[in-house]
Amino acid sequence: MVCPNCQKNISGNKKSCNHCGQDLTLYKKVLMASNMYYNNGLARAKVRDLSGAITALKKSLELNKANTDARNLLGLIYFEMGETVAALSEWVISKHFKPDDNDAERYINAVQENPTKLDGLNQAIKRYNNALVFAKQGSDDLATIQLKRVISLNPHFLRAYHLLALIYMKNQDKERAKKCLLKAAKIDVSNTTTLKYLRELEAQPSLTRSTETSSNIDNNQPSTIMPISSYREDKPNVMAFVNLVIGVIIGLSVSLFLLIPSIKNNEVSNKNKDVVDYSEKLAALEEKDTAIAKLQDEKAQLQLKLDALQQELDSIEEPNNNPQLYDPLFEASSLYMNELTKRERDRELLGIAEILSTIDTSQFESEESLQLYERLTQEIFPIVSDQLYDEGHDLYSAGKYEEALETLNMSYNYNSDNVDAIYFIARSYHRLEDYENARVYYEIVINDFSDSRRFNDAKQFLNSISED
Amino acid sequence: MINFEEEIEKFQPSPEIEQAEDVIYNNDLMDISDILKELIKEKE
């Protein structure tokens, strides 16, 4: 206890201060009265008579401003009613009077440790103030919207319920007004404003329906008077447990009955699938092996062909590497061009024909070369054949049959259509009594040149040979 | 019968958190002990 006069601690239960001698009798009575009011306020707060508790606690603090318990409780009640600033004020003052071991510090920390919550509470206050301005200006709709938001931010804001109920009442919305007031009554059961507004609603004769509703609502409220039922001790409900166990067993059985076959089917199908997959893979492998073997055979055959072609290629003399191949043709051409400059009877074509006859045209790759060769032989060979025939005929006429035969054969070689040369070859053999060869050439004349002037003679001589 | 205009005038703005300091400083903390002390001083 602190002496109110000298502010020093007084030990024991003394009636006066040890330091200044101040009589403490009255002071002690004041403190006792403060505590009594505090107890009264606490009792009211416990039954949610917050308004009554506030009155008692304020009395307590009027008697002893340093009654921190009373001040802390007053702060709690303010906080419960949505009066955040008032609550914080009381707790701060309480802490001022008792800095150590004070519940106020815990309350302040609890509020300040959650800035989001604190901001929400402050927003609620600001919106309430805005709503109040709107309501005073007659903007009931805006005020209603703001107040609904206030209540969602701080559902314990008693003033907001009162103002919202008042606005509803003004707009003859009794139902909503009553709901607001009932919510407010849940926070503070003895609030004079709440009770006044509720009475106002009930007193109106036009609210017959609403009163019925309110009575229904009242009936729905938890009543303190409950019917007393006969006492019966709770027994453990065995049947519920048994039913639970049976239900679990049935559930498991059904699950096994339904699931196991499908699981087995899945396993079998998976195995079958594996077998099918394995077979398919095996077949694919065999196909691959077959294809590989086939390709290897083809490769071997192609290799053989390649080797053969390579050998053939190696054996072929490239024309470019054999320039002499075309030399006789060029030589013959050149000579023939020279002979063409001479008179026809002076031309010496036998040498050119001999050159052309030595040419192997099978090695010619150029089409132009072949054409040149063909052209030269067509022009030169018949002329040379005729010239040789004339020479051979002269030798035959001179009785030089063997020499004639040699020249006539050359004539025949240069022109196989020279029927005169063939006829005198036969005649030469005939003169030489080589009847076999004579017969051959007579038959050529008879068979191949039946329309020639030598036909009849050849036939007669052939017959003469046959008769001999 | 409640008069809305009269009733609404009874509603006062709620102090905001930023005003808490003012509320605390303006709080009347005089109790009966302070009054008695003043009375004793006046008597002396």
Short mmCIF file of C-alpha atoms in Angstrom, two decimals:
data_model
loop_
_atom_site.label_atom_id
_atom_site.label_comp_id
_atom_site.label_asym_id
_atom_site.label_seq_id
_atom_site.Cartn_x
_atom_site.Cartn_y
_atom_site.Cartn_z
CA MET A 1 0.00 0.00 0.00
CA VAL A 2 1.23 3.44 -0.89
CA CYS A 3 0.63 6.45 1.27
CA PRO A 4 -1.46 8.96 -0.73
CA ASN A 5 0.30 11.81 0.99
CA CYS A 6 4.02 10.96 0.84
CA GLN A 7 3.78 8.23 -1.86
CA LYS A 8 5.88 5.84 0.23
CA ASN A 9 5.20 2.17 0.85
CA ILE A 10 3.49 1.29 4.06
CA SER A 11 4.12 -2.13 5.48
CA GLY A 12 1.57 -3.99 7.60
CA ASN A 13 -1.97 -3.10 8.51
CA LYS A 14 -1.43 0.24 10.14
CA LYS A 15 -3.93 3.04 10.53
CA SER A 16 -1.40 5.78 9.85
CA CYS A 17 1.66 6.30 7.69
CA ASN A 18 5.00 5.49 9.28
CA HIS A 19 6.70 8.26 7.37
CA CYS A 20 4.35 11.22 7.33
CA GLY A 21 1.81 10.21 10.03
CA GLN A 22 -1.13 10.64 7.65
CA ASP A 23 -4.34 9.01 8.89
CA LEU A 24 -5.11 6.18 6.49
CA THR A 25 -8.48 5.02 7.81
CA LEU A 26 -10.56 6.82 5.24
CA TYR A 27 -8.10 6.00 2.50
CA LYS A 28 -8.37 2.32 3.28
CA LYS A 29 -12.16 2.53 3.14
CA VAL A 30 -11.92 4.17 -0.23
CA LEU A 31 -9.71 1.39 -1.51
CA MET A 32 -12.10 -1.20 -0.18
CA ALA A 33 -15.00 0.53 -1.90
CA SER A 34 -13.02 0.60 -5.14
CA ASN A 35 -12.40 -3.12 -4.85
CA MET A 36 -16.04 -3.70 -4.10
CA TYR A 37 -17.05 -1.92 -7.26
CA TYR A 38 -14.45 -3.87 -9.16
CA ASN A 39 -15.95 -7.12 -7.87
CA ASN A 40 -19.35 -5.91 -8.86
CA GLY A 41 -18.12 -5.02 -12.33
CA LEU A 42 -16.47 -8.39 -12.67
CA ALA A 43 -19.66 -10.18 -11.67
CA ARG A 44 -21.64 -8.19 -14.24
CA ALA A 45 -19.05 -8.78 -16.96
CA LYS A 46 -19.27 -12.52 -16.39
CA VAL A 47 -22.98 -12.46 -17.26
CA ARG A 48 -22.37 -10.10 -20.19
CA ASP A 49 -23.93 -7.16 -18.47
CA LEU A 50 -21.22 -5.05 -20.00
CA SER A 51 -22.94 -1.72 -19.55
CA GLY A 52 -23.48 -2.43 -15.87
CA ALA A 53 -19.91 -3.62 -15.56
CA ILE A 54 -18.63 -0.43 -17.16
CA THR A 55 -20.61 1.65 -14.67
CA ALA A 56 -19.25 -0.33 -11.71
CA LEU A 57 -15.67 -0.29 -12.99
CA LYS A 58 -15.78 3.43 -13.66
CA LYS A 59 -16.96 3.89 -10.05
CA SER A 60 -14.11 1.72 -8.93
CA LEU A 61 -11.61 3.82 -10.83
CA GLU A 62 -13.12 7.05 -9.54
CA LEU A 63 -12.35 5.80 -6.07
CA ASN A 64 -8.93 4.42 -6.92
CA LYS A 65 -7.45 5.35 -10.24
CA ALA A 66 -4.59 2.91 -9.63
CA ASN A 67 -6.86 -0.10 -9.45
CA THR A 68 -5.21 -1.83 -12.37
CA ASP A 69 -7.45 -4.86 -12.20
CA ALA A 70 -10.52 -2.66 -12.63
CA ARG A 71 -8.85 -0.71 -15.41
CA ASN A 72 -7.71 -3.82 -17.24
CA LEU A 73 -11.18 -5.29 -17.04
CA LEU A 74 -12.67 -2.04 -18.27
CA GLY A 75 -10.32 -2.17 -21.23
CA LEU A 76 -11.35 -5.74 -21.99
CA ILE A 77 -15.02 -4.76 -21.91
CA TYR A 78 -14.41 -1.82 -24.21
CA PHE A 79 -12.54 -4.12 -26.58
CA GLU A 80 -15.41 -6.60 -26.51
CA MET A 81 -17.81 -3.80 -27.44
CA GLY A 82 -15.63 -2.75 -30.37
CA GLU A 83 -14.21 0.32 -28.66
CA THR A 84 -10.63 -0.48 -29.53
CA VAL A 85 -9.10 2.91 -28.78
CA ALA A 86 -10.81 3.15 -25.42
CA ALA A 87 -9.57 -0.32 -24.55
CA LEU A 88 -5.99 0.48 -25.53
CA SER A 89 -6.17 3.71 -23.54
CA GLU A 90 -7.22 1.93 -20.40
CA TRP A 91 -4.51 -0.66 -20.77
CA VAL A 92 -1.83 1.97 -21.38
CA ILE A 93 -2.91 3.91 -18.30
CA SER A 94 -2.99 0.69 -16.33
CA LYS A 95 0.55 -0.04 -17.37
CA HIS A 96 1.52 3.46 -16.31
CA PHE A 97 0.31 2.80 -12.82
CA LYS A 98 1.78 -0.70 -12.62
CA PRO A 99 4.58 -1.18 -15.10
CA ASP A 100 5.53 -4.67 -13.92
CA ASP A 101 3.51 -7.84 -13.72
CA ASN A 102 0.51 -6.28 -15.39
CA ASP A 103 -1.92 -8.13 -17.65
CA ALA A 104 -2.39 -4.90 -19.61
CA GLU A 105 0.97 -5.44 -21.26
CA ARG A 106 -0.17 -8.84 -22.51
CA TYR A 107 -3.38 -7.36 -23.89
CA ILE A 108 -1.55 -4.56 -25.71
CA ASN A 109 0.93 -6.98 -27.18
CA ALA A 110 -1.86 -9.29 -28.30
CA VAL A 111 -3.46 -6.46 -30.26
CA GLN A 112 -0.24 -5.03 -31.66
CA GLU A 113 1.29 -8.35 -32.66
CA ASN A 114 -1.32 -8.74 -35.38
CA PRO A 115 -1.05 -5.61 -37.56
CA THR A 116 -3.57 -6.97 -40.06
CA LYS A 117 -6.17 -7.42 -37.37
CA LEU A 118 -5.40 -4.02 -35.88
CA ASP A 119 -5.68 -2.41 -39.30
CA GLY A 120 -9.02 -4.15 -39.80
CA LEU A 121 -10.26 -2.77 -36.48
CA ASN A 122 -9.10 0.73 -37.41
CA GLN A 123 -10.80 0.43 -40.80
CA ALA A 124 -13.98 -0.55 -39.02
CA ILE A 125 -13.78 2.58 -36.88
CA LYS A 126 -13.17 4.81 -39.89
CA ARG A 127 -16.01 3.31 -41.84
CA TYR A 128 -18.30 3.68 -38.85
CA ASN A 129 -17.45 7.37 -38.66
CA ASN A 130 -18.14 7.70 -42.39
CA ALA A 131 -21.42 5.86 -41.98
CA LEU A 132 -22.37 8.21 -39.18
CA VAL A 133 -21.74 11.19 -41.44
CA PHE A 134 -23.82 9.58 -44.21
CA ALA A 135 -26.63 8.83 -41.78
CA LYS A 136 -26.68 12.38 -40.50
CA GLN A 137 -26.78 13.62 -44.08
CA GLY A 138 -29.70 11.36 -44.87
CA SER A 139 -27.76 8.98 -47.15
CA ASP A 140 -29.18 5.89 -45.54
CA ASP A 141 -28.16 3.52 -48.32
CA LEU A 142 -24.52 4.54 -48.17
CA ALA A 143 -24.58 4.42 -44.41
CA THR A 144 -26.10 0.94 -44.47
CA ILE A 145 -23.43 -0.34 -46.86
CA GLN A 146 -20.67 1.11 -44.71
CA LEU A 147 -22.13 -0.29 -41.50
CA LYS A 148 -22.47 -3.77 -42.97
CA ARG A 149 -18.81 -3.60 -43.90
CA VAL A 150 -18.00 -2.39 -40.38
CA ILE A 151 -19.77 -5.34 -38.84
CA SER A 152 -17.95 -7.77 -41.13
CA LEU A 153 -14.63 -6.22 -40.07
CA ASN A 154 -15.48 -6.11 -36.37
CA PRO A 155 -18.54 -8.20 -35.43
CA HIS A 156 -18.41 -6.81 -31.85
CA PHE A 157 -18.82 -3.17 -32.78
CA LEU A 158 -21.85 -2.38 -30.68
CA ARG A 159 -22.24 1.18 -31.89
CA ALA A 160 -22.45 -0.03 -35.49
CA TYR A 161 -25.32 -2.38 -34.61
CA HIS A 162 -27.16 0.43 -32.90
CA LEU A 163 -26.74 2.87 -35.76
CA LEU A 164 -27.68 0.22 -38.36
CA ALA A 165 -30.77 -0.73 -36.34
CA LEU A 166 -31.72 2.92 -36.08
CA ILE A 167 -31.46 3.36 -39.85
CA TYR A 168 -33.55 0.24 -40.44
CA MET A 169 -36.12 1.51 -38.01
CA LYS A 170 -36.24 4.83 -39.77
CA ASN A 171 -36.90 2.98 -43.02
CA GLN A 172 -39.54 0.80 -41.40
CA ASP A 173 -37.43 -2.33 -41.85
CA LYS A 174 -38.31 -3.74 -38.49
CA GLU A 175 -37.11 -7.26 -39.15
CA ARG A 176 -33.57 -6.25 -39.92
CA ALA A 177 -33.52 -3.72 -37.13
CA LYS A 178 -34.53 -6.38 -34.68
CA LYS A 179 -31.90 -8.78 -35.95
CA CYS A 180 -29.24 -6.13 -35.42
CA LEU A 181 -30.48 -5.41 -31.95
CA LEU A 182 -30.57 -9.05 -31.02
CA LYS A 183 -26.97 -9.41 -32.12
CA ALA A 184 -26.09 -6.37 -30.06
CA ALA A 185 -27.94 -7.87 -27.12
CA LYS A 186 -25.81 -10.96 -27.37
CA ILE A 187 -22.72 -8.80 -26.86
CA ASP A 188 -24.16 -6.62 -24.13
CA VAL A 189 -27.37 -7.86 -22.59
CA SER A 190 -28.19 -4.77 -20.58
CA ASN A 191 -27.28 -2.03 -22.98
CA THR A 192 -29.83 0.71 -22.53
CA THR A 193 -29.75 1.73 -26.19
CA THR A 194 -30.38 -1.84 -27.33
CA LEU A 195 -33.22 -2.28 -24.89
CA LYS A 196 -34.75 1.06 -25.77
CA TYR A 197 -34.79 0.31 -29.48
CA LEU A 198 -36.16 -3.18 -28.92
CA ARG A 199 -38.95 -1.80 -26.78
CA GLU A 200 -39.69 0.75 -29.45
CA LEU A 201 -40.06 -2.05 -32.00
CA GLU A 202 -42.31 -4.13 -29.76
CA ALA A 203 -44.46 -1.17 -28.77
CA GLN A 204 -45.55 -0.44 -32.31
CA PRO A 205 -49.05 -1.89 -32.91
CA SER A 206 -48.50 -2.18 -36.65
CA LEU A 207 -45.76 -4.70 -36.10
CA THR A 208 -48.05 -7.57 -35.29
CA ARG A 209 -46.36 -9.84 -37.74
CA SER A 210 -42.95 -8.72 -36.68
CA THR A 211 -43.75 -9.32 -33.07
CA GLU A 212 -44.83 -12.82 -33.95
CA THR A 213 -41.60 -13.27 -35.74
CA SER A 214 -39.72 -11.82 -32.84
CA SER A 215 -41.44 -14.21 -30.52
CA ASN A 216 -40.36 -16.99 -32.81
CA ILE A 217 -36.86 -15.63 -32.80
CA ASP A 218 -36.99 -15.39 -29.06
CA ASN A 219 -38.10 -18.97 -28.93
CA ASN A 220 -35.12 -19.89 -31.03
CA GLN A 221 -32.79 -18.19 -28.65
CA PRO A 222 -31.10 -20.44 -26.16
CA SER A 223 -33.28 -20.26 -23.14
CA THR A 224 -31.95 -20.45 -19.66
CA ILE A 225 -35.00 -22.48 -18.63
CA MET A 226 -34.55 -25.99 -19.89
CA PRO A 227 -36.91 -28.94 -19.26
CA ILE A 228 -35.41 -31.29 -16.76
CA SER A 229 -35.25 -34.80 -18.08
CA SER A 230 -34.85 -37.84 -15.95
CA TYR A 231 -31.27 -38.64 -15.19
CA ARG A 232 -29.79 -41.43 -17.18
CA GLU A 233 -26.18 -42.34 -17.13
CA ASP A 234 -24.60 -42.61 -20.48
CA LYS A 235 -23.78 -46.15 -21.36
CA PRO A 236 -21.17 -47.05 -23.90
CA ASN A 237 -22.98 -47.72 -27.14
CA VAL A 238 -21.73 -51.20 -27.98
CA MET A 239 -24.10 -51.64 -30.90
CA ALA A 240 -22.64 -48.67 -32.69
CA PHE A 241 -19.19 -50.19 -32.45
CA VAL A 242 -20.53 -53.59 -33.57
CA ASN A 243 -22.30 -51.96 -36.50
CA LEU A 244 -19.12 -50.16 -37.42
CA VAL A 245 -17.12 -53.40 -37.37
CA ILE A 246 -19.80 -55.19 -39.43
CA GLY A 247 -19.84 -52.33 -41.90
CA VAL A 248 -16.08 -52.45 -42.26
CA ILE A 249 -16.16 -56.24 -42.79
CA ILE A 250 -18.91 -55.94 -45.40
CA GLY A 251 -17.04 -53.17 -47.12
CA LEU A 252 -13.84 -55.20 -47.25
CA SER A 253 -15.72 -58.27 -48.51
CA VAL A 254 -17.41 -56.33 -51.29
CA SER A 255 -14.11 -54.74 -52.20
CA LEU A 256 -12.39 -58.13 -52.38
CA PHE A 257 -15.31 -59.63 -54.29
CA LEU A 258 -15.33 -56.83 -56.83
CA LEU A 259 -11.69 -55.93 -57.06
CA ILE A 260 -9.82 -59.26 -56.94
CA PRO A 261 -11.30 -60.67 -60.19
CA SER A 262 -10.53 -57.46 -62.00
CA ILE A 263 -7.01 -57.45 -60.54
CA LYS A 264 -6.51 -61.06 -61.65
CA ASN A 265 -7.89 -60.25 -65.06
CA ASN A 266 -5.53 -57.37 -65.30
CA GLU A 267 -2.61 -59.59 -64.33
CA VAL A 268 -3.62 -62.27 -66.86
CA SER A 269 -4.16 -59.70 -69.57
CA ASN A 270 -0.83 -58.14 -68.74
CA LYS A 271 0.89 -61.52 -68.99
CA ASN A 272 -0.90 -62.30 -72.23
CA LYS A 273 0.11 -58.93 -73.49
CA ASP A 274 3.69 -59.64 -72.47
CA VAL A 275 3.58 -62.98 -74.29
CA VAL A 276 2.08 -61.36 -77.36
CA ASP A 277 4.65 -58.63 -77.20
CA TYR A 278 7.42 -61.20 -76.83
CA SER A 279 6.07 -63.20 -79.78
CA GLU A 280 5.77 -60.09 -81.86
CA LYS A 281 9.28 -59.07 -80.98
CA LEU A 282 10.54 -62.57 -81.73
CA ALA A 283 8.76 -62.55 -85.10
CA ALA A 284 10.14 -59.13 -85.84
CA LEU A 285 13.61 -60.40 -84.92
CA GLU A 286 13.24 -63.37 -87.22
CA GLU A 287 12.07 -61.09 -90.01
CA LYS A 288 15.07 -58.94 -89.43
CA ASP A 289 17.39 -61.97 -89.51
CA THR A 290 15.78 -63.12 -92.78
CA ALA A 291 16.09 -59.69 -94.26
CA ILE A 292 19.71 -59.49 -93.17
CA ALA A 293 20.49 -62.88 -94.74
CA LYS A 294 18.70 -61.87 -97.94
CA LEU A 295 20.56 -58.61 -98.05
CA GLN A 296 23.83 -60.41 -97.46
CA ASP A 297 23.08 -62.75 -100.41
CA GLU A 298 22.20 -59.81 -102.58
CA LYS A 299 25.34 -58.10 -101.43
CA ALA A 300 27.43 -61.16 -102.35
CA GLN A 301 25.78 -61.35 -105.79
CA LEU A 302 26.28 -57.67 -106.36
CA GLN A 303 29.88 -58.01 -105.27
CA LEU A 304 30.37 -60.76 -107.83
CA LYS A 305 28.76 -58.62 -110.50
CA LEU A 306 30.89 -55.75 -109.43
CA ASP A 307 34.03 -57.85 -109.66
CA ALA A 308 33.03 -59.12 -113.10
CA LEU A 309 32.28 -55.63 -114.32
CA GLN A 310 35.52 -54.42 -112.83
CA GLN A 311 37.42 -57.14 -114.67
CA GLU A 312 35.56 -56.30 -117.85
CA LEU A 313 36.29 -52.69 -117.34
CA ASP A 314 39.91 -53.41 -116.72
CA SER A 315 40.06 -55.46 -119.91
CA ILE A 316 38.54 -52.68 -121.99
CA GLU A 317 40.98 -50.39 -123.59
CA GLU A 318 39.80 -46.92 -123.34
CA PRO A 319 39.42 -45.30 -126.71
CA ASN A 320 41.25 -42.32 -125.49
CA ASN A 321 44.16 -44.57 -124.66
CA ASN A 322 44.15 -46.06 -128.19
CA PRO A 323 44.35 -43.12 -130.55
CA GLN A 324 45.49 -45.38 -133.41
CA LEU A 325 41.99 -46.91 -133.53
CA TYR A 326 40.65 -44.05 -135.63
CA ASP A 327 43.86 -43.36 -137.49
CA PRO A 328 43.13 -45.78 -140.41
CA LEU A 329 39.71 -44.22 -140.85
CA PHE A 330 41.17 -40.74 -140.89
CA GLU A 331 43.91 -41.92 -143.24
CA ALA A 332 41.40 -43.56 -145.59
CA SER A 333 39.27 -40.46 -145.53
CA SER A 334 42.20 -38.26 -146.26
CA LEU A 335 43.35 -40.45 -149.15
CA TYR A 336 39.85 -40.69 -150.59
CA MET A 337 39.53 -36.90 -150.49
CA ASN A 338 42.78 -36.68 -152.36
CA GLU A 339 41.58 -39.24 -154.99
CA LEU A 340 38.39 -37.30 -155.46
CA THR A 341 40.39 -34.42 -156.77
CA LYS A 342 41.61 -36.68 -159.62
CA ARG A 343 39.69 -37.77 -162.71
CA GLU A 344 37.57 -40.81 -162.14
CA ARG A 345 39.62 -43.18 -164.29
CA ASP A 346 42.83 -42.06 -162.63
CA ARG A 347 41.69 -42.73 -159.10
CA GLU A 348 43.54 -45.40 -157.09
CA LEU A 349 41.02 -46.72 -154.62
CA LEU A 350 42.34 -50.23 -153.94
CA GLY A 351 44.81 -49.05 -151.30
CA ILE A 352 42.05 -47.10 -149.57
CA ALA A 353 39.81 -50.20 -149.65
CA GLU A 354 42.54 -52.30 -148.14
CA ILE A 355 42.97 -49.74 -145.31
CA LEU A 356 39.21 -49.70 -144.65
CA SER A 357 39.06 -53.49 -144.62
CA THR A 358 41.63 -53.57 -141.80
CA ILE A 359 39.43 -51.39 -139.54
CA ASP A 360 37.60 -53.15 -136.71
CA THR A 361 34.45 -51.07 -136.39
CA SER A 362 33.30 -53.02 -133.31
CA GLN A 363 35.56 -50.83 -131.20
CA PHE A 364 34.12 -47.64 -132.57
CA GLU A 365 32.11 -45.75 -129.93
CA SER A 366 31.42 -42.70 -131.98
CA GLU A 367 28.33 -42.87 -134.19
CA GLU A 368 29.87 -40.32 -136.54
CA SER A 369 32.89 -42.58 -137.05
CA LEU A 370 30.65 -45.47 -138.00
CA GLN A 371 28.70 -43.26 -140.38
CA LEU A 372 31.92 -42.07 -141.96
CA TYR A 373 33.11 -45.64 -142.29
CA GLU A 374 29.81 -46.76 -143.83
CA ARG A 375 29.82 -43.89 -146.28
CA LEU A 376 33.41 -44.58 -147.40
CA THR A 377 32.83 -48.33 -147.86
CA GLN A 378 29.58 -47.76 -149.78
CA GLU A 379 31.32 -45.43 -152.19
CA ILE A 380 34.71 -47.13 -152.46
CA PHE A 381 34.09 -50.88 -152.15
CA PRO A 382 31.75 -51.29 -155.21
CA ILE A 383 34.18 -49.35 -157.40
CA VAL A 384 37.16 -51.37 -156.17
CA SER A 385 35.14 -54.58 -156.58
CA ASP A 386 34.41 -53.68 -160.20
CA GLN A 387 38.02 -52.80 -160.82
CA LEU A 388 39.17 -56.13 -159.34
CA TYR A 389 36.53 -57.99 -161.37
CA ASP A 390 37.83 -56.41 -164.54
CA GLU A 391 41.37 -57.40 -163.62
CA GLY A 392 40.28 -60.93 -162.62
CA HIS A 393 38.26 -61.33 -165.85
CA ASP A 394 41.35 -60.37 -167.84
CA LEU A 395 43.39 -62.99 -165.99
CA TYR A 396 40.62 -65.59 -166.58
CA SER A 397 40.56 -64.73 -170.24
CA ALA A 398 44.36 -65.14 -170.29
CA GLY A 399 43.97 -68.64 -168.85
CA LYS A 400 45.53 -67.61 -165.54
CA TYR A 401 42.79 -69.20 -163.52
CA GLU A 402 44.53 -69.30 -160.15
CA GLU A 403 45.55 -65.65 -160.28
CA ALA A 404 42.12 -64.80 -161.62
CA LEU A 405 40.57 -66.69 -158.71
CA GLU A 406 42.55 -64.68 -156.17
CA THR A 407 41.59 -61.35 -157.74
CA LEU A 408 37.93 -62.33 -158.20
CA ASN A 409 37.67 -63.42 -154.57
CA MET A 410 38.97 -60.00 -153.52
CA SER A 411 36.34 -58.47 -155.80
CA TYR A 412 33.67 -60.65 -154.22
CA ASN A 413 34.86 -59.69 -150.71
CA TYR A 414 34.54 -56.02 -151.47
CA ASN A 415 31.09 -56.44 -152.99
CA SER A 416 29.11 -59.60 -152.30
CA ASP A 417 26.44 -58.45 -154.80
CA ASN A 418 28.93 -58.51 -157.69
CA VAL A 419 27.32 -61.46 -159.51
CA ASP A 420 29.87 -61.31 -162.34
CA ALA A 421 32.72 -61.86 -159.88
CA ILE A 422 30.83 -64.82 -158.34
CA TYR A 423 30.13 -66.35 -161.74
CA PHE A 424 33.78 -66.19 -162.87
CA ILE A 425 34.96 -67.51 -159.46
CA ALA A 426 32.79 -70.52 -160.24
CA ARG A 427 34.13 -70.65 -163.81
CA SER A 428 37.72 -70.43 -162.55
CA TYR A 429 37.17 -73.32 -160.13
CA HIS A 430 35.43 -75.16 -162.99
CA ARG A 431 38.43 -74.68 -165.28
CA LEU A 432 40.70 -75.82 -162.49
CA GLU A 433 38.34 -78.84 -162.15
CA ASP A 434 37.56 -77.92 -158.55
CA TYR A 435 33.95 -78.86 -159.04
CA GLU A 436 32.99 -78.64 -155.39
CA ASN A 437 33.85 -74.98 -155.07
CA ALA A 438 32.55 -74.38 -158.59
CA ARG A 439 29.19 -75.93 -157.60
CA VAL A 440 29.03 -73.66 -154.50
CA TYR A 441 29.46 -70.47 -156.45
CA TYR A 442 27.18 -71.62 -159.33
CA GLU A 443 24.45 -72.25 -156.73
CA ILE A 444 24.97 -68.77 -155.26
CA VAL A 445 24.38 -67.28 -158.69
CA ILE A 446 21.35 -69.52 -159.35
CA ASN A 447 19.76 -69.02 -155.90
CA ASP A 448 20.55 -65.39 -155.15
CA PHE A 449 20.72 -63.81 -158.58
CA SER A 450 18.06 -65.65 -160.60
CA ASP A 451 17.20 -62.54 -162.61
CA SER A 452 20.78 -61.86 -163.66
CA ARG A 453 22.16 -62.53 -167.10
CA ARG A 454 24.54 -65.16 -165.53
CA PHE A 455 21.67 -67.32 -164.27
CA ASN A 456 21.20 -69.57 -167.32
CA ASP A 457 24.89 -70.09 -167.92
CA ALA A 458 25.47 -70.94 -164.26
CA LYS A 459 22.60 -73.39 -164.39
CA GLN A 460 23.98 -75.13 -167.52
CA PHE A 461 27.47 -75.42 -166.11
CA LEU A 462 26.08 -76.69 -162.79
CA ASN A 463 24.12 -79.33 -164.68
CA SER A 464 27.18 -80.32 -166.66
CA ILE A 465 29.10 -80.78 -163.42
CA SER A 466 26.28 -82.86 -161.98
CA GLU A 467 26.19 -85.05 -165.11
CA ASP A 468 29.92 -85.72 -164.84
CA MET B 1 -41.63 7.02 -30.08
CA ILE B 2 -38.01 7.47 -31.03
CA ASN B 3 -37.14 10.59 -32.94
CA PHE B 4 -34.52 9.65 -35.43
CA GLU B 5 -33.01 13.12 -35.63
CA GLU B 6 -32.66 13.38 -31.89
CA GLU B 7 -31.38 9.87 -31.59
CA ILE B 8 -28.76 10.19 -34.28
CA GLU B 9 -27.35 13.22 -32.55
CA LYS B 10 -26.52 11.04 -29.58
CA PHE B 11 -24.14 9.01 -31.69
CA GLN B 12 -20.60 10.29 -31.53
CA PRO B 13 -17.66 9.40 -33.77
CA SER B 14 -15.53 6.60 -32.44
CA PRO B 15 -11.91 7.60 -31.79
CA GLU B 16 -9.48 6.10 -34.27
CA ILE B 17 -6.22 4.37 -33.41
CA GLU B 18 -4.23 7.44 -34.44
CA GLN B 19 -6.14 9.43 -31.81
CA ALA B 20 -5.33 7.01 -29.00
CA GLU B 21 -2.58 9.25 -27.65
CA ASP B 22 -4.96 12.19 -27.32
CA VAL B 23 -7.51 9.98 -25.62
CA ILE B 24 -4.95 8.83 -23.08
CA TYR B 25 -3.68 12.34 -22.32
CA ASN B 26 -7.17 13.74 -22.06
CA ASN B 27 -8.33 11.01 -19.72
CA ASP B 28 -9.50 12.42 -16.39
CA LEU B 29 -7.51 10.42 -13.89
CA MET B 30 -8.61 12.20 -10.80
CA ASP B 31 -9.94 9.87 -8.18
CA ILE B 32 -11.35 10.37 -4.72
CA SER B 33 -7.90 10.35 -3.15
CA ASP B 34 -6.88 13.31 -5.30
CA ILE B 35 -10.05 15.16 -4.31
CA LEU B 36 -9.45 14.45 -0.65
CA LYS B 37 -5.89 15.64 -0.92
CA GLU B 38 -7.06 18.85 -2.50
CA LEU B 39 -9.67 19.29 0.17
CA ILE B 40 -7.07 18.75 2.89
CA LYS B 41 -4.78 21.23 1.23
CA GLU B 42 -7.56 23.79 1.03
CA LYS B 43 -8.43 23.17 4.72
CA GLU B 44 -4.82 23.71 5.75
#
